[in-house]
PDB file of C-alpha atoms in Angstrom:
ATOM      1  CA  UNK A   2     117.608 111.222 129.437  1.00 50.00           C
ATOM      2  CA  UNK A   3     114.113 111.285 127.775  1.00 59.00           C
ATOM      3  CA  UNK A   4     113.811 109.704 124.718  1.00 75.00           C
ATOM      4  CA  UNK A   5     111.089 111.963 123.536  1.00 86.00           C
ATOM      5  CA  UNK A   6     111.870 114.179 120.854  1.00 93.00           C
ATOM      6  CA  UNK A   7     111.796 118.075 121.690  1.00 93.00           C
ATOM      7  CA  UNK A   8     110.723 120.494 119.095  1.00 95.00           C
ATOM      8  CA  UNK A   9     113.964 122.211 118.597  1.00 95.00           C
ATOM      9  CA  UNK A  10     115.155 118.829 118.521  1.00 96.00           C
ATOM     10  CA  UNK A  11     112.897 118.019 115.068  1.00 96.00           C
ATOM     11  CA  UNK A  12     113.773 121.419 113.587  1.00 96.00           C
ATOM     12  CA  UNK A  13     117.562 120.801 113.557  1.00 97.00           C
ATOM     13  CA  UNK A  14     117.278 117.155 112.463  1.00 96.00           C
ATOM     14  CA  UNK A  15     114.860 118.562 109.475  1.00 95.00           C
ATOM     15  CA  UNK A  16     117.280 121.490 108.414  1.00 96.00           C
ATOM     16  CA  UNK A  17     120.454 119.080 108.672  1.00 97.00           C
ATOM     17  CA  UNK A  18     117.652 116.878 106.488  1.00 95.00           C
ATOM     18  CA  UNK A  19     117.356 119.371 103.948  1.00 96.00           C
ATOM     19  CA  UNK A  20     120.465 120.646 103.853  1.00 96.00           C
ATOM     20  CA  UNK A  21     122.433 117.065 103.168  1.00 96.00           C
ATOM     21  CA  UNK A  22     119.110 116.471 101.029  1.00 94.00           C
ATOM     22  CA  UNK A  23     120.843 119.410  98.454  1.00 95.00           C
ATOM     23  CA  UNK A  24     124.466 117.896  99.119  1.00 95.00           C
ATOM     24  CA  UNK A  25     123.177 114.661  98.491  1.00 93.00           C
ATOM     25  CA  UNK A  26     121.628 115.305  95.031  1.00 91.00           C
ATOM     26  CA  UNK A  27     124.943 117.274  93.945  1.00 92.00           C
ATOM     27  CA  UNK A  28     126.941 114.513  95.035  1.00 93.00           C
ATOM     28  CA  UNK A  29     125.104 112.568  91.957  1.00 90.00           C
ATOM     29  CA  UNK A  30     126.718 114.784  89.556  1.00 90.00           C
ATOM     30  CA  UNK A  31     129.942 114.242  91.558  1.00 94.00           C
ATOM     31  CA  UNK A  32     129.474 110.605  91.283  1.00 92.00           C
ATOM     32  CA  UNK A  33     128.817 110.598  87.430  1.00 92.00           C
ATOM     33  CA  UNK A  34     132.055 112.820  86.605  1.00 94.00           C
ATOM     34  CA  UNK A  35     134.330 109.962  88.726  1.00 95.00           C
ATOM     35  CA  UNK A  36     131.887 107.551  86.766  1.00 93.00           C
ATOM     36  CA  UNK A  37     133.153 109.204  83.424  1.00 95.00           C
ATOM     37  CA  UNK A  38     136.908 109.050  84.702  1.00 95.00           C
ATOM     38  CA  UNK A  39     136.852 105.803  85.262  1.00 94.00           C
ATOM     39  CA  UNK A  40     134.367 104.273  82.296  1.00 93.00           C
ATOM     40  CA  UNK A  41     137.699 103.423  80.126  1.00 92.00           C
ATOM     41  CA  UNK A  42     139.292 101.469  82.569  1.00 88.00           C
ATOM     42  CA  UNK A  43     136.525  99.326  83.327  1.00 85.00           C
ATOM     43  CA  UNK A  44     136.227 100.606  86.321  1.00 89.00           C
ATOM     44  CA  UNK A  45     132.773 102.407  86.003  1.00 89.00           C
ATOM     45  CA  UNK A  46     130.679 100.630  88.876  1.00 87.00           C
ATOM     46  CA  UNK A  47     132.791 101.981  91.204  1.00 92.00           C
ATOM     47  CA  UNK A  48     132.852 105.626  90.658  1.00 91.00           C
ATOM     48  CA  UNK A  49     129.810 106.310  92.773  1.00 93.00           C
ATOM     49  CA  UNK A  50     131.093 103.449  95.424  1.00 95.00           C
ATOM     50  CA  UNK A  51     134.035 105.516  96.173  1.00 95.00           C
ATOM     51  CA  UNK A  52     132.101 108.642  97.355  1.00 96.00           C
ATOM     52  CA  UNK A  53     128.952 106.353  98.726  1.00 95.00           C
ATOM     53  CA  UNK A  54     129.606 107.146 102.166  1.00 96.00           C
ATOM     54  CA  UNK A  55     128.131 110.989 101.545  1.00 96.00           C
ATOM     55  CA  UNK A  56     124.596 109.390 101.341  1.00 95.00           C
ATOM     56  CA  UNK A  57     124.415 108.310 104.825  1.00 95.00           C
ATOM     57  CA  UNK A  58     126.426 111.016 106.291  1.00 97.00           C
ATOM     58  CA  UNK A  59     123.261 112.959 107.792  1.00 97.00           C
ATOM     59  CA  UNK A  60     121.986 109.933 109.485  1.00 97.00           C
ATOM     60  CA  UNK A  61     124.866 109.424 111.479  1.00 97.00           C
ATOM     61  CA  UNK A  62     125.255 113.494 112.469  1.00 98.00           C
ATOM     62  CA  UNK A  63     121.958 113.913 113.520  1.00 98.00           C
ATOM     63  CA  UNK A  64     122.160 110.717 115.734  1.00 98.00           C
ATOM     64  CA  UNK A  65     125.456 111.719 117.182  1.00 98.00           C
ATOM     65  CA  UNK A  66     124.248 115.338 117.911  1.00 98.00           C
ATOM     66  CA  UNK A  67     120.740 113.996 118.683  1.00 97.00           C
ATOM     67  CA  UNK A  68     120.813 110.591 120.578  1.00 96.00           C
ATOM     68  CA  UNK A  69     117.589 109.380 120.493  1.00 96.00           C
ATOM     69  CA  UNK A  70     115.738 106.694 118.865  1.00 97.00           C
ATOM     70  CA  UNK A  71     114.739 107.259 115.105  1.00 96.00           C
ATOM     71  CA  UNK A  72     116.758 109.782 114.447  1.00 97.00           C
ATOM     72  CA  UNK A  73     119.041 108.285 112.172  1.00 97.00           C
ATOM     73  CA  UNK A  74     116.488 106.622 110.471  1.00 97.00           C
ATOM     74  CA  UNK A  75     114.046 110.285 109.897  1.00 97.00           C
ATOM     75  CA  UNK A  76     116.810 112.330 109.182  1.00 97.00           C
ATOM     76  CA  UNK A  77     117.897 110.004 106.102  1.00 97.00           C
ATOM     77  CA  UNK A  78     114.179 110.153 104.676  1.00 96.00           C
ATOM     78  CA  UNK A  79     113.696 113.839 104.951  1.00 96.00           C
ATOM     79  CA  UNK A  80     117.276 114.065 103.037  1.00 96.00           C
ATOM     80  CA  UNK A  81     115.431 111.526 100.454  1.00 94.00           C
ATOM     81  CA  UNK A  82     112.228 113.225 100.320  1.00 94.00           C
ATOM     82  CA  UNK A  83     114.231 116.764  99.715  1.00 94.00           C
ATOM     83  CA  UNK A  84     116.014 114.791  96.809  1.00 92.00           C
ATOM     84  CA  UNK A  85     112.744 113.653  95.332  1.00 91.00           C
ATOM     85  CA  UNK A  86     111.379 117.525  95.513  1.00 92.00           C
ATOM     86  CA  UNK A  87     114.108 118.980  93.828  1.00 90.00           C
ATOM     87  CA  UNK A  88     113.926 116.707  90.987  1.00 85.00           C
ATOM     88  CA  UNK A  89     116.018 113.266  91.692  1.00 80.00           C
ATOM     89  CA  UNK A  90     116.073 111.200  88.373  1.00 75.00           C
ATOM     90  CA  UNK A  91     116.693 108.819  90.895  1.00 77.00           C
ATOM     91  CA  UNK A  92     112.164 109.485  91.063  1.00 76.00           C
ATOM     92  CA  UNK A  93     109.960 108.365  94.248  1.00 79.00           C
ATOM     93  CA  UNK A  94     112.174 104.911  94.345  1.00 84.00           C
ATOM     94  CA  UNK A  95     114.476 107.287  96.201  1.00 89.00           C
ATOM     95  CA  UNK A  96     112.871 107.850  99.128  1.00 92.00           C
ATOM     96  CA  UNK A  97     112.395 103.563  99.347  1.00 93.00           C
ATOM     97  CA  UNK A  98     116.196 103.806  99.290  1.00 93.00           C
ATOM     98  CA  UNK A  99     116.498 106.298 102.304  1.00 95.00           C
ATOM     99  CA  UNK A 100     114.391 104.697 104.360  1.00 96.00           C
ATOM    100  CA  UNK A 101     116.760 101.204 103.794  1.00 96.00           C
ATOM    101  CA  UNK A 102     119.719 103.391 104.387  1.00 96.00           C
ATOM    102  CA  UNK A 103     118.506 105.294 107.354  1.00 97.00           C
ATOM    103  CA  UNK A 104     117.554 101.885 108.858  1.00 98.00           C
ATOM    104  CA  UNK A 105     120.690 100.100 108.235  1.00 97.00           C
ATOM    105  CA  UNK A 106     122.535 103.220 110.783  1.00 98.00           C
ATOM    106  CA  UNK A 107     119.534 102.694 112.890  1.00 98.00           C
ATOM    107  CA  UNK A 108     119.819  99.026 113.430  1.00 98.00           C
ATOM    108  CA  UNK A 109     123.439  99.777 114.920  1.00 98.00           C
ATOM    109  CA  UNK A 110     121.582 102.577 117.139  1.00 98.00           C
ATOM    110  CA  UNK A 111     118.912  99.732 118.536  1.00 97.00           C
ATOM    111  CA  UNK A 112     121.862  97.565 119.672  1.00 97.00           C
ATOM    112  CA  UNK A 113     123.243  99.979 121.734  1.00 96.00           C
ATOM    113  CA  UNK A 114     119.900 100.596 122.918  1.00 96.00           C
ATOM    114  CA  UNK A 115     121.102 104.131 121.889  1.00 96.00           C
ATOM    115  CA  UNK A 116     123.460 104.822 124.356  1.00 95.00           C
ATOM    116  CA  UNK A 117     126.712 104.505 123.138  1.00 96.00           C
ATOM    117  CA  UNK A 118     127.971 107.012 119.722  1.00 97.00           C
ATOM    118  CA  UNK A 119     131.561 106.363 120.096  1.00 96.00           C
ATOM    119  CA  UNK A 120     133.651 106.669 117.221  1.00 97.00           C
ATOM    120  CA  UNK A 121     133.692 102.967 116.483  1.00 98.00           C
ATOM    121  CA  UNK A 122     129.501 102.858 117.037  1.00 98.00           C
ATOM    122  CA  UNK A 123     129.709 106.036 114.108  1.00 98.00           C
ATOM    123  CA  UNK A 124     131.272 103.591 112.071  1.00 98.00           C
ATOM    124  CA  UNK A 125     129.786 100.520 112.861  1.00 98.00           C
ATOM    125  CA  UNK A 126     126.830 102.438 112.026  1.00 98.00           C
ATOM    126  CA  UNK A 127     127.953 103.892 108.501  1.00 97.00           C
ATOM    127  CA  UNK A 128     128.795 100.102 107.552  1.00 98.00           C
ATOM    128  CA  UNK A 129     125.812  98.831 108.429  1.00 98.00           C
ATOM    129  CA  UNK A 130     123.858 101.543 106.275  1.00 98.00           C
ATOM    130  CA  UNK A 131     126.550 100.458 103.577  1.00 97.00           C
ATOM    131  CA  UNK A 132     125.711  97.007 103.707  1.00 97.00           C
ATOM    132  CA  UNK A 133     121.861  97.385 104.014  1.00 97.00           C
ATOM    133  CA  UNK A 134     121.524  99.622 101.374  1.00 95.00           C
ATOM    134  CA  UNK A 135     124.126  97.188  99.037  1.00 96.00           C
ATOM    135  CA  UNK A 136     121.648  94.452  99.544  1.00 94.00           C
ATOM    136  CA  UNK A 137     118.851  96.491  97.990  1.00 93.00           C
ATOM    137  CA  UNK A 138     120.668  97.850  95.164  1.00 89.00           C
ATOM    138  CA  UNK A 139     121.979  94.172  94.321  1.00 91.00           C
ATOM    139  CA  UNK A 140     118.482  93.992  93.103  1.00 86.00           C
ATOM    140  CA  UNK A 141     116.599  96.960  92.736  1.00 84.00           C
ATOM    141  CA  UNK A 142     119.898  98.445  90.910  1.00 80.00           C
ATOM    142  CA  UNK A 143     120.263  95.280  88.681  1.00 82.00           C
ATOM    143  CA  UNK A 144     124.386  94.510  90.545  1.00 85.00           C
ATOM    144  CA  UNK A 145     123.096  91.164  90.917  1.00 88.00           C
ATOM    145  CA  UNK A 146     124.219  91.010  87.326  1.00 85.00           C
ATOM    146  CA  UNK A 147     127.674  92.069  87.744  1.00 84.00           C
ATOM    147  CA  UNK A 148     130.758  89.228  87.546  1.00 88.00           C
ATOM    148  CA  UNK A 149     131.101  87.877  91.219  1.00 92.00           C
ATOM    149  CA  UNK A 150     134.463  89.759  91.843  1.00 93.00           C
ATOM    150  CA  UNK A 151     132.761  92.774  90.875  1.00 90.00           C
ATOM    151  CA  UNK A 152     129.639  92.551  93.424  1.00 92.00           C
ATOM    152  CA  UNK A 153     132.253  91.886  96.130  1.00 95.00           C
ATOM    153  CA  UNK A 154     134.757  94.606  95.159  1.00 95.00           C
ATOM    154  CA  UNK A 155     132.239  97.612  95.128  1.00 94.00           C
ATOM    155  CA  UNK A 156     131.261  95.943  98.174  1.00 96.00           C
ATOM    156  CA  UNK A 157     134.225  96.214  99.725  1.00 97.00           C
ATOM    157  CA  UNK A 158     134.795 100.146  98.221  1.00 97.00           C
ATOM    158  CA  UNK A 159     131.021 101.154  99.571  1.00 96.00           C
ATOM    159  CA  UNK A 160     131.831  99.650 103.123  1.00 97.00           C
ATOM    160  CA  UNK A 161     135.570 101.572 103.460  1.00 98.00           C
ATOM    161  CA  UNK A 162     133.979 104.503 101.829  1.00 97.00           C
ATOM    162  CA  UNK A 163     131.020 104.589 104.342  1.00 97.00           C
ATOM    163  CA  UNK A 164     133.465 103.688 107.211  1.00 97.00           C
ATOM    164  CA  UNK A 165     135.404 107.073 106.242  1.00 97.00           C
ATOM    165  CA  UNK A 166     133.016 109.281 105.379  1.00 97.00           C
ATOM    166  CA  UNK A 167     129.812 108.405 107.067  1.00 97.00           C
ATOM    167  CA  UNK A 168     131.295 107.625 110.403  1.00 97.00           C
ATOM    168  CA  UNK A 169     134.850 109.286 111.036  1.00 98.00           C
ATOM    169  CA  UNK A 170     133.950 112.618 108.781  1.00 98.00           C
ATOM    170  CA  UNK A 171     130.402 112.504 110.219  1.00 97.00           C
ATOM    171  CA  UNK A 172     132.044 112.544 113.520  1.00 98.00           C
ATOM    172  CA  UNK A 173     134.253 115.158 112.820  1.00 97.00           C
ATOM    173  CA  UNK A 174     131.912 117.413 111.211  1.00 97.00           C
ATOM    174  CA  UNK A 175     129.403 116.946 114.212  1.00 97.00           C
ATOM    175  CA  UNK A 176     132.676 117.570 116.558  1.00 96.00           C
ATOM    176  CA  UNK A 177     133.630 121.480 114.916  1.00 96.00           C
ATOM    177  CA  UNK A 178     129.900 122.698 114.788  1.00 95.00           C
ATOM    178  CA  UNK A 179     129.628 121.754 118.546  1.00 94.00           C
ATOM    179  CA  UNK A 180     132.641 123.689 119.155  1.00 92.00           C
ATOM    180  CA  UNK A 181     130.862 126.864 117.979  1.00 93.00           C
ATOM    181  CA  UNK A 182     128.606 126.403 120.288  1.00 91.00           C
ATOM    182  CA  UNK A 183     125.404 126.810 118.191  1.00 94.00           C
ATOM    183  CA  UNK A 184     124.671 122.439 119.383  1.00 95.00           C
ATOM    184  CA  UNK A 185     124.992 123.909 123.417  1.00 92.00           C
ATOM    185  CA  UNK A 186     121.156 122.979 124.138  1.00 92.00           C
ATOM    186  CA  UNK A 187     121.818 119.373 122.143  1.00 96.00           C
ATOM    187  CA  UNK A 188     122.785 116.531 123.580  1.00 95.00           C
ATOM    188  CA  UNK A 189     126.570 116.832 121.785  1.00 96.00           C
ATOM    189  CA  UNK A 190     126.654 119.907 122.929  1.00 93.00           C
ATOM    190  CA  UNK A 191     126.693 118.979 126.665  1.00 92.00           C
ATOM    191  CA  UNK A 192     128.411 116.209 126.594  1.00 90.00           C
ATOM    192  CA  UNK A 193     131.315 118.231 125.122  1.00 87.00           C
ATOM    193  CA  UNK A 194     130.356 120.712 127.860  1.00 86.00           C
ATOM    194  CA  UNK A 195     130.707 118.061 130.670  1.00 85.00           C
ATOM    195  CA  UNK A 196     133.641 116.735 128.935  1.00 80.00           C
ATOM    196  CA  UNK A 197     135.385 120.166 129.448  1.00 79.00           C
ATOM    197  CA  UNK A 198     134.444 120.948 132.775  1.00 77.00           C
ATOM    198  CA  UNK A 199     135.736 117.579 133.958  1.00 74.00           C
ATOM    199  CA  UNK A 200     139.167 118.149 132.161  1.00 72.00           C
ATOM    200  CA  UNK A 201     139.350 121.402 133.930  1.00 71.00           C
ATOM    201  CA  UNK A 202     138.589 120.039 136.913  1.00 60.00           C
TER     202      UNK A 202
END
């Protein structure tokens, strides 16, 4: 399979770019009501931990559906750029913070030499995002002032969240739009394909 990217190829990976790019940014609000919720019990740090997995999501569908090298890693920063253009608070740093995340799936991508998006690989890869893009925030976010039990805690909440959303949703979402059929010229698309004829077989 050639690793080149095809056109069509760069025009779904930039819509599913923009359109998580929107999801993303409403997810903030999202983040800041569970935020809210949880501000009286102390708990506060971890309302955007529990939903955390949603920023990574579009780096793992568009490698799934995609399979090729930098995919993961491009489709994150269009999502970022998207959030900048619409009017982030999160500002230009943003797109800094995509590029971390979309490496962090990437990196699991590269070790597979990109030939293996199994379930577990999905995951593996959400994690790895999770953990990549912890390690920036515990400084660029100022967590590296948090009490020790808290850093590992919304550690622990951004890695099960990412595991959940990012890989097994991601999966999952990736799975139903290929069974429309609109992913039939993508590489999902005919795997499912050769996946059916050999069951009917």
């Amino acid at each position: 399979m050639t690793k080149q990217w095809k056109l069509k190829e760069i025009v779904l990976m930039s819509i599913l770019g923009v359109v998580f790019g929107i999801i993303y940014l409403l997810f903030f609000l999202v983040g800041e009501g569970i935020r809210n919720i949880l501000a009286p019990f102390g708990l506060a740090p971890f309302g955007y931990e529990i939903i955390y997995g949603v920023w990574f999501i579009v780096s793992i569908m568009a490698a799934y559906i995609l399979r090729k090298p930098g995919v993961a890693f491009t489709a994150e920063v269009i999502a970022g750029v998207i959030e900048i253009l619409l009017g982030s608070a999160a500002g230009p740093g943003l797109l800094l913070s995509a590029a971390i995340q979309g490496a962090g799936a990437e990196f699991v991508f590269a070790l597979t030499r990109w030939n293996d998006y199994r379930l577990r690989v999905l995951v593996l890869a959400g994690i790895s995002a999770a953990v990549f893009s912890f390690a920036w925030h515990l400084y660029s976010a100022g967590m590296i002032a948090l009490a020790p039990w808290l850093i590992g805690s919304t550690l622990i909440v951004r890695i099960i969240s990412s595991a959940l959303i990012t890989g097994v949703l991601g999966k999952w979402l990736s799975d139903q739009l290929a069974k429309t059929g609109v992913l039939r010229g993508y590489a999902l698309g005919k795997a499912l394909q050769r996946k059916r004829q050999y069951e009917s077989a």
